[in-house]
Amino acid sequence: MGDAKTLRYEQLAADVRQLIDDGLLKAGERLPSVRETCARRGISPSTVFQAYGLLELHGLVEARARSGYYVRAQRRPARALPAPAVPNLEAAEVSVSELAFDLIESTRDPQVVPLGSAFPGAHLFPFESLARSGARAMRRLKAGAVTSALTAGDAGLRDALRRRYALQGVALAPDELVITNGAMEALNLCLQAVTAPGDVVVVESPTFYAALQVLERLRLRAVEVATDPREGVDLAALAELLDRQRVAACWFMPTFQNPLGALMPAARKQALVELLQHHGVPLIEDDVYGELYASERRPPPAKAFDSQGLVLHCASFSKCLAPGYRVGWAAAGRHARAVQRLKMMSSLATALPPQLAIGDYLAQGGYERHLRQLRGALAAAQQRAWRLVERHFPAGTRVTRPAGGYFVWLQLPAQVDALALHHRAMALGISTAPGVLFSADRRFVHHLRLNVGHPGDARVEAALRRLGELATEAASR
Amino acid sequence: MGDAKTLRYEQLAADVRQLIDDGLLKAGERLPSVRETCARRGISPSTVFQAYGLLELHGLVEARARSGYYVRAQRRPARALPAPAVPNLEAAEVSVSELAFDLIESTRDPQVVPLGSAFPGAHLFPFESLARSGARAMRRLKAGAVTSALTAGDAGLRDALRRRYALQGVALAPDELVITNGAMEALNLCLQAVTAPGDVVVVESPTFYAALQVLERLRLRAVEVATDPREGVDLAALAELLDRQRVAACWFMPTFQNPLGALMPAARKQALVELLQHHGVPLIEDDVYGELYASERRPPPAKAFDSQGLVLHCASFSKCLAPGYRVGWAAAGRHARAVQRLKMMSSLATALPPQLAIGDYLAQGGYERHLRQLRGALAAAQQRAWRLVERHFPAGTRVTRPAGGYFVWLQLPAQVDALALHHRAMALGISTAPGVLFSADRRFVHHLRLNVGHPGDARVEAALRRLGELATEAASR
């Protein structure tokens, strides 16, 4: 998906990177000032800030207060990364849903600052273009479409998705795709297609609480596997686990894992798929953040390495184009027909108007441009959030610096109970996602996931500052 | 919902009924001719045919070829009703999904005459008005709506639904409604809220194949209870069953049951609810056909008699307003919060654009008028279908005459294997829904469910005739 035009801030970032790579800008040297660069290139200050923010995200430069941007001596993040967890390898019954339910309830209140939310700022999405597309598409919605879209979804949208995957080097079979009510339904159907109640499913540690909820709903047992904040699932630990016990499936997010933001390098994804193929274990790949990369190209999904149809790949438009439209999909390999049958039994088909709206929007050709803007905005927002964490959180706080998505994962000093902190923050109208949500056995008691994907929301910056102060108070008690 | 204006054909039908009730038109007497009535009342012939069709539906008059309409001596249908089934009361493992899946696949082909389809003719629905509403609503879809609609659905639509129920005398609690991806998802969530794998669920005999599929998906066991083609579930048989074994839930369609079309009289619905309350067994009420009554007012749902929150009432707009929009709901009584939590775990939320489109459409005020037209068209289509069955199906064929919906259920002579007939018909491009689909133990081998809700489709009339000929051939072998 690299065919769209390079945006101005990307071009500027690439030019500066080149200067650094060529040694023309050295460690400790100051970057050209924003004002100077605006004048020289005829661009706006916000474009320069986006470009410098992108370079900061990649660890190439750093901002110094009231001074400007400087080339960094080394690419290591200023704050240490959270320590990888040593999970409990016993299969655990799952029940985090009550807490997660409360969390989602709390984010419904528009007065609450949504650091605990799972969605980026809604103003980042092209709702107006989608509405125009929806109006066009709904006028064309004809009688026959209702039955012909049963149950796999609108054929036009499925074709458009297959083309996008093909451009990424992922070949999907013609009947492999099933459009679902968001990725959440896709993941549910895929998991049910390959498991029976009581089965063991391997998840990351920490893992997205919704995965735990789905396991709970399907009466499955979770085994967690150590997950590195940068490189994702520990393959050696996984190999050992697979040798030791029967596993029905793995549910992983190899690209910008929620909550860690970990990105498995392509070679590790390939090794993961090969390991699972060796054991005949299906991989349910949750790829909802795959489009939100801050690097130069889209990381390939694990599905790209799947030669045996054992990867059940799930994604959606909810985080990258159209929140609230609930259009997701599963490309379930050899389990595609089973998934389609389960779809029929559980919700018959996915609503047509949102599918047709998105299909029309994609055909209009603005999607790549929107994605580039979204990625730039999210990367810049992460920058600002890191600076605030740096400045306002207590010494000893560890923080992830993911290369995509819009979450940061904090490990607070050992004196800080993150759930108590969450409740104190909620009382001040600030939601967070406390770490206990992200594990079946309620570990991660000093951890928080923060959504930093709300650029331009002044309340978010104030809330991050206030949260840091609360954490500092708690740490000093 | 009787506040909308009476349509002309309804007024004419009411006037004629009054003449009959008053003895001014006696058994065997001819009704005023269509031409005469048109002239007298200044209405069109089709209005007169609709009115006379409605009276025929109610068993008050009958059409005689090339002669006109006559007052009937008795209200019994010309064809006998199918014999009530004597179900196997052993709990059965369920697996009809493969056949149902094939059936749905077959109805996707627009070349196939959809007698096996579950949907009425798509031209009966106001897609253009909905599209206008959708265009308006999507322009208004604002950022905040996405999170505030989590997970129960758009507040405006839920309020509109509550008002409709209140007008019918059904009081729903403010937080009782959850908007779902069609009634199918609602039924799944409700069933899961009150059962665990292995539990026994009572269904009607015959029952809608989707119910069997959902039981299969949730690993539940089905016990069938005898169901009268006119009056629905046999309450004595149910009472005995409840005394005899532990039952986790009942899943019934008390209004225009699929496939029988049975309508439980209000008093029987009340007795059903009281019986289940006595045993503490929840009733999952599938009410998707409730708006499609051919009588003068909407039959109350069982939910109207629920004083203890034990009725989990499910319905949708898919059969009465907006197929393909996948907007359904559950009003789950004391299980409402559990249903909402399961909704969050299984698909997070229902797509907003279709909800907002329908919300806007309802606010425009055309819904009652649409429903009246739809009811009239379906009732007239049933008339024509009965006449064709009368004329072309073999002697000994029994047929239901439901007072709503758009299905007829045929019991063919004992020589006719309905599944074989289905396959022969499919080879000629005619789909049917063979009886074996409607039972966990594949009884109803001489039965067919036919969708007669395709008025104006000339292929349907030809197909009914051809199907009758095939059945006659099979019966005479």
Coordinates of C-alpha atoms in Angstrom, one line a residue, chain B residues 79 388-397 410-418 421 424 446 448 463-477:
Chain B
R79 CA -57.8 -28.2 3.4
L388 CA -52.7 -22.4 -6.0
V389 CA -52.0 -25.1 -3.3
E390 CA -55.7 -26.0 -3.4
R391 CA -55.7 -26.4 -7.1
H392 CA -52.3 -28.0 -7.9
F393 CA -51.2 -30.1 -4.9
P394 CA -52.2 -33.7 -4.6
A395 CA -55.3 -34.9 -2.7
G396 CA -54.5 -35.4 1.0
T397 CA -52.2 -32.4 1.2
L410 CA -47.6 -28.3 4.0
Q411 CA -48.0 -31.9 5.0
L412 CA -47.9 -33.9 1.8
P413 CA -49.3 -37.4 1.3
A414 CA -47.3 -40.1 3.0
Q415 CA -45.8 -41.4 -0.3
V416 CA -44.0 -38.0 -0.8
D417 CA -40.5 -37.6 0.5
A418 CA -40.3 -33.9 0.9
L421 CA -39.1 -33.2 -3.8
R424 CA -36.1 -32.2 -7.7
H446 CA -43.4 -35.3 4.3
L448 CA -42.5 -28.4 3.4
A463 CA -43.2 -22.3 -9.2
L464 CA -46.1 -23.2 -6.8
R465 CA -47.9 -24.8 -9.7
R466 CA -44.9 -26.7 -10.8
L467 CA -44.1 -27.8 -7.3
G468 CA -47.7 -29.1 -6.9
E469 CA -47.3 -31.1 -10.1
L470 CA -44.0 -32.6 -8.8
A471 CA -45.7 -33.5 -5.6
T472 CA -48.7 -35.0 -7.4
E473 CA -46.3 -37.1 -9.5
A474 CA -44.5 -38.3 -6.4
A475 CA -47.8 -39.1 -4.6
S476 CA -49.0 -41.2 -7.5
R477 CA -46.0 -43.4 -7.7

